[in-house]
Structure formats: structure tokens, C-alpha cells
CSV table of C-alpha atoms and ligand atoms in Angstrom, one decimal:
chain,number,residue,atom,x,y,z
A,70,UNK,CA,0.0,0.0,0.0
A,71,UNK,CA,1.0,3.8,-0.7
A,72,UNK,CA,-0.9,5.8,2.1
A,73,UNK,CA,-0.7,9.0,3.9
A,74,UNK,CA,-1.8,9.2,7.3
A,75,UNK,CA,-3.0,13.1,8.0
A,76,UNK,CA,-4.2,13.9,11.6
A,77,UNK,CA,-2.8,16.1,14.7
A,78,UNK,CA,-0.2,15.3,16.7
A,79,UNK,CA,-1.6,12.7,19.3
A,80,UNK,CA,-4.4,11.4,16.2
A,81,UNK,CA,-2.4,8.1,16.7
A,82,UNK,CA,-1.0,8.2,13.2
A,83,UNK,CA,2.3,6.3,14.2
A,84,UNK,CA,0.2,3.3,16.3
A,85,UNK,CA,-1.6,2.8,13.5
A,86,UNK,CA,1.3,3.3,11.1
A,87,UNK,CA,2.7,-0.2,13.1
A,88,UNK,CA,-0.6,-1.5,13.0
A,89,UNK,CA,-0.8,-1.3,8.8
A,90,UNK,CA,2.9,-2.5,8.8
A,91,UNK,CA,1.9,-5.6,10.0
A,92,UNK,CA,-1.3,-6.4,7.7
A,93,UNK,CA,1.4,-5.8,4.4
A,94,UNK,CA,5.2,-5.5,3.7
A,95,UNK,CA,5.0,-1.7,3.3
A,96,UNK,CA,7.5,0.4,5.7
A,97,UNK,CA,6.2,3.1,8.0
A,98,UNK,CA,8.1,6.2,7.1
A,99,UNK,CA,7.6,8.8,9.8
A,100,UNK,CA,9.6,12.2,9.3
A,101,UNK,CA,9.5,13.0,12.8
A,102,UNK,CA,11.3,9.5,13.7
A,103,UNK,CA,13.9,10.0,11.3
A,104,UNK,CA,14.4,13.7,12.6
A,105,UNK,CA,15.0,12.5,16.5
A,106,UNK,CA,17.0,9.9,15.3
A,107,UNK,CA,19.0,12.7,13.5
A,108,UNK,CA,19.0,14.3,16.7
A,109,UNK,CA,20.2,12.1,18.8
A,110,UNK,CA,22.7,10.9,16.7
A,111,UNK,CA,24.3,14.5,16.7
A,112,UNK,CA,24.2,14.3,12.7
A,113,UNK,CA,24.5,17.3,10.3
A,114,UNK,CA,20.6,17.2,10.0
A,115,UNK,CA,20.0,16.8,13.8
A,116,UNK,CA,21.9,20.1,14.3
A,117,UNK,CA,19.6,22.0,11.9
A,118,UNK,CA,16.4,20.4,13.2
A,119,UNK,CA,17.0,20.2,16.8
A,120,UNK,CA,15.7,23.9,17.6
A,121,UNK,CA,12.2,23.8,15.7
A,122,UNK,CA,11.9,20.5,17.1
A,123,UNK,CA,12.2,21.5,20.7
A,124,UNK,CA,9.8,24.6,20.0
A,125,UNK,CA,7.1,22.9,18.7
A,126,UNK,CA,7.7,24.4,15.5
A,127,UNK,CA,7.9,22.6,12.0
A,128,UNK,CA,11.7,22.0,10.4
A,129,UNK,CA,11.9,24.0,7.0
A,130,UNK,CA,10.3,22.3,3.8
A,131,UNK,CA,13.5,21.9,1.6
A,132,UNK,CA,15.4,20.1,5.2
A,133,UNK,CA,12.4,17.6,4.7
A,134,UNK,CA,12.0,17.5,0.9
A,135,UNK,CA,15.8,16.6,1.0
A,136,UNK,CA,15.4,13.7,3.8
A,137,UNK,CA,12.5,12.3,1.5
A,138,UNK,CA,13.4,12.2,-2.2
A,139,UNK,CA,16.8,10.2,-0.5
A,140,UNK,CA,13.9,8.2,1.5
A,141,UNK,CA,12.0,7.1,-1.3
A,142,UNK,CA,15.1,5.8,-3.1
A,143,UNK,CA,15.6,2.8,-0.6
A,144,UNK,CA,15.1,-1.0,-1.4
A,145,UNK,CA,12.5,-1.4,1.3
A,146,UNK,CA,10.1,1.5,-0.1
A,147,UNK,CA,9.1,-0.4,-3.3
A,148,UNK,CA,7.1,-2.6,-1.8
A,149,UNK,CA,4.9,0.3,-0.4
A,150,UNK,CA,5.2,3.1,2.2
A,151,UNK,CA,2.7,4.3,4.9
A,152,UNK,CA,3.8,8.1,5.9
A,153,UNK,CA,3.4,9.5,9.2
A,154,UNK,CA,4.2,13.1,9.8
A,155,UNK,CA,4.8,13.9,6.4
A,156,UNK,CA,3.7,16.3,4.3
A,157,UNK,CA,2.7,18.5,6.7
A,158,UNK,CA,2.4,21.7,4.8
A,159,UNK,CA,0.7,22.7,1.3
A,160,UNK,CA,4.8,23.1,-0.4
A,161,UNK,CA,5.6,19.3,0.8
A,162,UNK,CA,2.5,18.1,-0.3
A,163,UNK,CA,3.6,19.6,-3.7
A,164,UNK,CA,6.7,18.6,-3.9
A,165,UNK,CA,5.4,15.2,-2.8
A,166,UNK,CA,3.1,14.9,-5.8
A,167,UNK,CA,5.9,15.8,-8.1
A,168,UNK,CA,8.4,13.9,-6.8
A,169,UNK,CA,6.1,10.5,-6.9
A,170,UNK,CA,5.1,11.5,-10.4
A,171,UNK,CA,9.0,11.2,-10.9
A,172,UNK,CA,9.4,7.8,-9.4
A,173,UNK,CA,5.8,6.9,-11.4
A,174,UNK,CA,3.6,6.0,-8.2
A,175,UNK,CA,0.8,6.4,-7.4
A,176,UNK,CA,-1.1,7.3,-3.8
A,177,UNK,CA,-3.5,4.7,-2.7
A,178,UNK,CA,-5.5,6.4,-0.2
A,179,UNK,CA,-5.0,9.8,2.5
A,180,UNK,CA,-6.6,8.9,6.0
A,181,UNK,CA,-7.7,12.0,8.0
A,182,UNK,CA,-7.8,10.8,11.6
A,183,UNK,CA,-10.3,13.0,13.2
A,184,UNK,CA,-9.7,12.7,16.9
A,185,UNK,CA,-11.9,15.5,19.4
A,186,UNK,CA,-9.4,17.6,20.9
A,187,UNK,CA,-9.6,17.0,24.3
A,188,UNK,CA,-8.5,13.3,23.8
A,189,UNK,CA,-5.6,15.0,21.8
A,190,UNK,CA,-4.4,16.8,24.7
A,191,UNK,CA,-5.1,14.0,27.2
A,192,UNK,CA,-3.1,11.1,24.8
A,193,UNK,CA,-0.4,13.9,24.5
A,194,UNK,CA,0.5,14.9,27.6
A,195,UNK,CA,-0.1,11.2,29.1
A,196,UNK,CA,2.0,9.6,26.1
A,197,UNK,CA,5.4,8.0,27.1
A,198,UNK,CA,8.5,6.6,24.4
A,199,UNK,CA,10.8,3.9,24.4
A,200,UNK,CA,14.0,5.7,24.4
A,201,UNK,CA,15.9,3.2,21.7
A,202,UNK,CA,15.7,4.8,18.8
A,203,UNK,CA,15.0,0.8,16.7
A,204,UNK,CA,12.2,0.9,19.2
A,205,UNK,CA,10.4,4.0,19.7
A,206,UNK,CA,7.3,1.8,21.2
A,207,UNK,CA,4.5,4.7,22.5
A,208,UNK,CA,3.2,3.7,26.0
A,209,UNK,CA,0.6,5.9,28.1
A,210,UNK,CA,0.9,6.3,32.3
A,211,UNK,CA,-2.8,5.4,32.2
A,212,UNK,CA,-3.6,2.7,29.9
A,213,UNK,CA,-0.5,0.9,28.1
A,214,UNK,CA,2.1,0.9,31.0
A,215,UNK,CA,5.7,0.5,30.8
A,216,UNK,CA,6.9,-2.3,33.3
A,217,UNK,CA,6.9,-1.3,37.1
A,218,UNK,CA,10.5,0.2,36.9
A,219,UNK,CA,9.5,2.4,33.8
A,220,UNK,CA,11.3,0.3,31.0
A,221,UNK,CA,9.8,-0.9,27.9
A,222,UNK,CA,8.5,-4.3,27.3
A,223,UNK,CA,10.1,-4.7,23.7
A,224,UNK,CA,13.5,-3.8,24.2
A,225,UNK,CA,14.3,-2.9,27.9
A,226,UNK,CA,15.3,0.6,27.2
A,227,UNK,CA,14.0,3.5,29.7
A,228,UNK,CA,10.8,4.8,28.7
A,229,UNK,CA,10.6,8.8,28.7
A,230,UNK,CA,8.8,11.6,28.3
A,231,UNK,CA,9.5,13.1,24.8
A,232,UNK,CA,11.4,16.7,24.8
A,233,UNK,CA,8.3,18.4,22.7
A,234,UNK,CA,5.4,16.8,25.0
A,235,UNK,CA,5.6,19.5,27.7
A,236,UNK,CA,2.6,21.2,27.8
A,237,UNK,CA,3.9,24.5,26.2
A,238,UNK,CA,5.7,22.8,23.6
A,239,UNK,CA,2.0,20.6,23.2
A,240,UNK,CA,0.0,23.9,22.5
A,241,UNK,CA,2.2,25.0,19.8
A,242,UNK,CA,2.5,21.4,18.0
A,243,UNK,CA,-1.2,22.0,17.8
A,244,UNK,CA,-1.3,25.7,16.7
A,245,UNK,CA,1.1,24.3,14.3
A,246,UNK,CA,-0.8,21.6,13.2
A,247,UNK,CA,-4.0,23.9,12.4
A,248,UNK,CA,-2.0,26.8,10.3
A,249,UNK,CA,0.2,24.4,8.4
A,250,UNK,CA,-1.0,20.9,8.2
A,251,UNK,CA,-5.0,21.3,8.0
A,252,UNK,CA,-5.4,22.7,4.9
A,253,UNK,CA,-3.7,19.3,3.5
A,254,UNK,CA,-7.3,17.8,4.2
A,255,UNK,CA,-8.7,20.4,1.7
A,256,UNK,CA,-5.9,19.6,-0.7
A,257,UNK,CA,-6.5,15.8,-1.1
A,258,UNK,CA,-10.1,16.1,-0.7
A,259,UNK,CA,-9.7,18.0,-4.2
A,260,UNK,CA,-7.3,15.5,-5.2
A,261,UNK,CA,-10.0,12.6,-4.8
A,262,UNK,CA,-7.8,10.4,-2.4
A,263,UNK,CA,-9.1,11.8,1.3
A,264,UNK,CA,-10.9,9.2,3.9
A,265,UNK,CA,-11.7,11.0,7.0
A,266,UNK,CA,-12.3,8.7,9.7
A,267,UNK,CA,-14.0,9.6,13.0
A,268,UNK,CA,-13.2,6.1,15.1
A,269,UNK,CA,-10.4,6.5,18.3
A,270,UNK,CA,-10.4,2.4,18.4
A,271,UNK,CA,-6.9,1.6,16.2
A,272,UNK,CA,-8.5,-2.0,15.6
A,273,UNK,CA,-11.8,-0.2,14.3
A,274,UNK,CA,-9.3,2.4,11.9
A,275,UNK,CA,-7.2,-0.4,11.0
A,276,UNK,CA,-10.2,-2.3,9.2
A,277,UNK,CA,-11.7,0.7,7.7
A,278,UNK,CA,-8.5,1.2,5.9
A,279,UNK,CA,-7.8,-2.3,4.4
A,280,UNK,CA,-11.2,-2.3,3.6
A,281,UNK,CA,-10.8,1.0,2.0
A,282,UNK,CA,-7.9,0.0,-0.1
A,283,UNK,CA,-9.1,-3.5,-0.7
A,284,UNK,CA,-7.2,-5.5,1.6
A,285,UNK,CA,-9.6,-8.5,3.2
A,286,UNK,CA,-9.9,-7.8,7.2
B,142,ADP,P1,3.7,14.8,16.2
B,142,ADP,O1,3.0,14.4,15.0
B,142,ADP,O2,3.3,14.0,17.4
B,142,ADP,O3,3.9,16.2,16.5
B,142,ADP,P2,6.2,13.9,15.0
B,142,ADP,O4,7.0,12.9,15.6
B,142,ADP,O5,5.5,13.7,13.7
B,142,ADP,O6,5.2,14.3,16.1
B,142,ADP,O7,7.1,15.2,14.8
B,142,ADP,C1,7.9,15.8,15.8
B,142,ADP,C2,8.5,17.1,15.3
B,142,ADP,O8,9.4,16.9,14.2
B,142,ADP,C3,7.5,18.2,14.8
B,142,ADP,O9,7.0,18.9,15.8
B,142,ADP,C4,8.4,19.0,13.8
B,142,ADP,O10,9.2,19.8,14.5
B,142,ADP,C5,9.3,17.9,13.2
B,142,ADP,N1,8.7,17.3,11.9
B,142,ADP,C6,8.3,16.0,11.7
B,142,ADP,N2,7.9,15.8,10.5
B,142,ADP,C7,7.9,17.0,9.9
B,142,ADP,C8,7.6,17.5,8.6
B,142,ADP,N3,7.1,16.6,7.6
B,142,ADP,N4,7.8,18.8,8.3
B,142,ADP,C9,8.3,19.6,9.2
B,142,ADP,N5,8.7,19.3,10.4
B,142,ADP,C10,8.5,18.0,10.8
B,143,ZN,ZN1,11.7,-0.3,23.2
């Protein structure tokens, strides 16, 4: 499958990213883990991203554009991709189109995950990470706990509260989100591919979307 996965941050786009990865041999590709890997890594691109990041603001388009196009050249992408986190603004989505137009593929479907807000802000500020960047498992302090000395159950890394998940930084991931990423919902309604689904149960969103793109289950 070729799918984009539009919604705030907190929608759940990356759970059900791993969900979809499972059903199919696509990859998840999710800008923002690539970025923190960057990050952490003290890389060339981590250094340039690692401000925006911590503000809640977005990284500039041609800093993304450039991770992308050398994204989509990789083995593991041919079989499919399922993006999380990107585009997230009217020039990526752009650049997007023209770039897949290059590498002749096509979009199969662009899921608008349309969670109320105040189960945005409670899954935010509740939300925990696996600290192992291979990892990144997302657990929550009131209903998918880490074990009792805070490590996760995968890998056995410390599980942490992500530098951008203070509340301040929370509000302006969300201001964000409705300047610059919203009006993508407008722009692939007009390009015939948008699905908004209303559901918060990943199992529920997960069969929607095979069904959606013809996948049995
Ligand atoms: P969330 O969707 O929960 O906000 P992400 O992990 O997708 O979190 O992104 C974290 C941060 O990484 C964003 O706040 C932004 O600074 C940066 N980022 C990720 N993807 C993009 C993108 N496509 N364009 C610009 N910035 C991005
Ligand atoms: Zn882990």
C-alpha cells in the first residue's frame, strides 16, 4: 500500500502506522522518527532540526524534501510506504506529488484521523516513548504501562517523556498543526484520495483502511 496518514499530533497516526505495517510488507516512514533519530545521533541534520523540534515548530520544507526524495530511493520503499508526519504543509505536499510522479507512483489512499481535541491533549500529555531509537514503542501512564521500573516491554530501554510533550511545547505542536497541516485535508479532498475517519479504536481504523484500499480484514 502507498498511504498517507493526515491527523494532529496525538491522532495516533504512528500506532496505526505499526498497526498497517503488520497487515502488508510496506515500511512506515515517519519524518518525525527520522528527525529524532538525527538528533540524537548529533548528525549534520539533527543540528539543523534540533531547535524547531524542541519549539514545537515545523523543520523548514527543503530540510524535509531533501530527507524524503533520499527516502523514497531505498530498497525497502518499493514494496509500499505508509507516511506519518509527512507532508505537513501545502509546499511538501507539492513537492510530494511531483516527486512521486517522478518515481511513477501512485497514492493509494490519504486517511484524515479525526480525533476530538480533548482526547488529543489528554493522549499527549499522558503519552510515554521507548527511548531506543530501533524501538520508539509509545506507552501511556494510564492505559498501556511500561513495566513497574519504567522500561519498555520490547527492548528494555527507559521509557521517557518526549522533549516536545511539555505542555507548552504541546500547544504549539497543535497551533502548528492547524496553520500548516490542516489545509492538506482540503488539498487531497480535491485530489479525490481523502478518507476522514472519525473512530479513536486503532482495531476499528485499521479495518476501515484495508477495507478502503481493498485488503480483506
Ligand atoms: P507529532 O505528530 O506528534 O507532532 P512527529 O514525531 O511527527 O510528532 O514530529 C515531531 C517534530 O518533528 C515536529 O513537531 C516537527 O518539528 C518535526 N517534523 C516532523 N515531521 C515534519 C515534517 N514533515 N515537516 C516539518 N517538520 C516535521
Ligand atoms: Zn523499546
Amino acid at each position: 500500500m502507498r498511504i498517507i496518514l493526515l491527523g494532529a499530533p496525538g491522532a495516533g497516526k504512528g500506532t496505526i502506522a505499526k498497526a498497517l505495517m503488520e497487515a502488508d510488507s510496506s515500511v512506515q516512514i515517519s519524518t518525525g522518527d527520522i528527525l529524532r533519530n538525527a538528533v540524537k545521533a548529533g548528525t549534520g541534520l539533527g543540528k539543523e532540526a534540533q531547535g524547531y523540534m524542541e519549539r514545537g515548530e515545523l523543520v523548514p520544507d527543503t530540510l524535509i524534501m531533501e530527507i524524503m526524495e533520499s527516502r523514497f530511493q531505498e530498497p525497502d520503499c518499493q514494496k509500499g510506504f505508509i507516511l506519518d508526519g509527512f507532508p505537513r504543509t501545502i509546499p511538501q505536499a507539492e513537492s510530494l506529488k511531483l516527486l512521486l510522479e517522478k518515481l511513477n507512483l501512485k497514492l493509494d489512499l490519504v486517511v484524515n484521523l479525526d480525533v476530538p481535541k480533548a482526547v488529543i491533549l489528554d493522549r499527549l500529555t499522558t503519552r510515554r516513548t521507548c527511548s531506543n531509537p530501533e524501538c520508539q514503542e509509545i506507552y501511556n501512564i494510564r492505559s498501556k504501562l511500561p513495566t513497574a521500573d519504567g522500561k519498555c516491554k520490547k527492548c528494555g530501554s527507559p521509557v521517557v517523556q518526549r522533549d516536545d510533550e511539555t505542555e507548552e511545547a504541546i500547544t504549539k505542536r497543535l497551533e502548528t498543526y492547524n496553520q500548516k497541516t490542516a489545509p492538506l485535508i482540503d488539498f487531497y479532498l480535491r485530489e479525490g484520495l481523502l478518507k476522514t475517519i472519525k473512530s479513536t479504536s486503532s482495531e476499528e481504523i485499521v479495518s476501515i483502511i484495508r477495507r478502503e484500499i481493498g485488503l480483506s480484514g
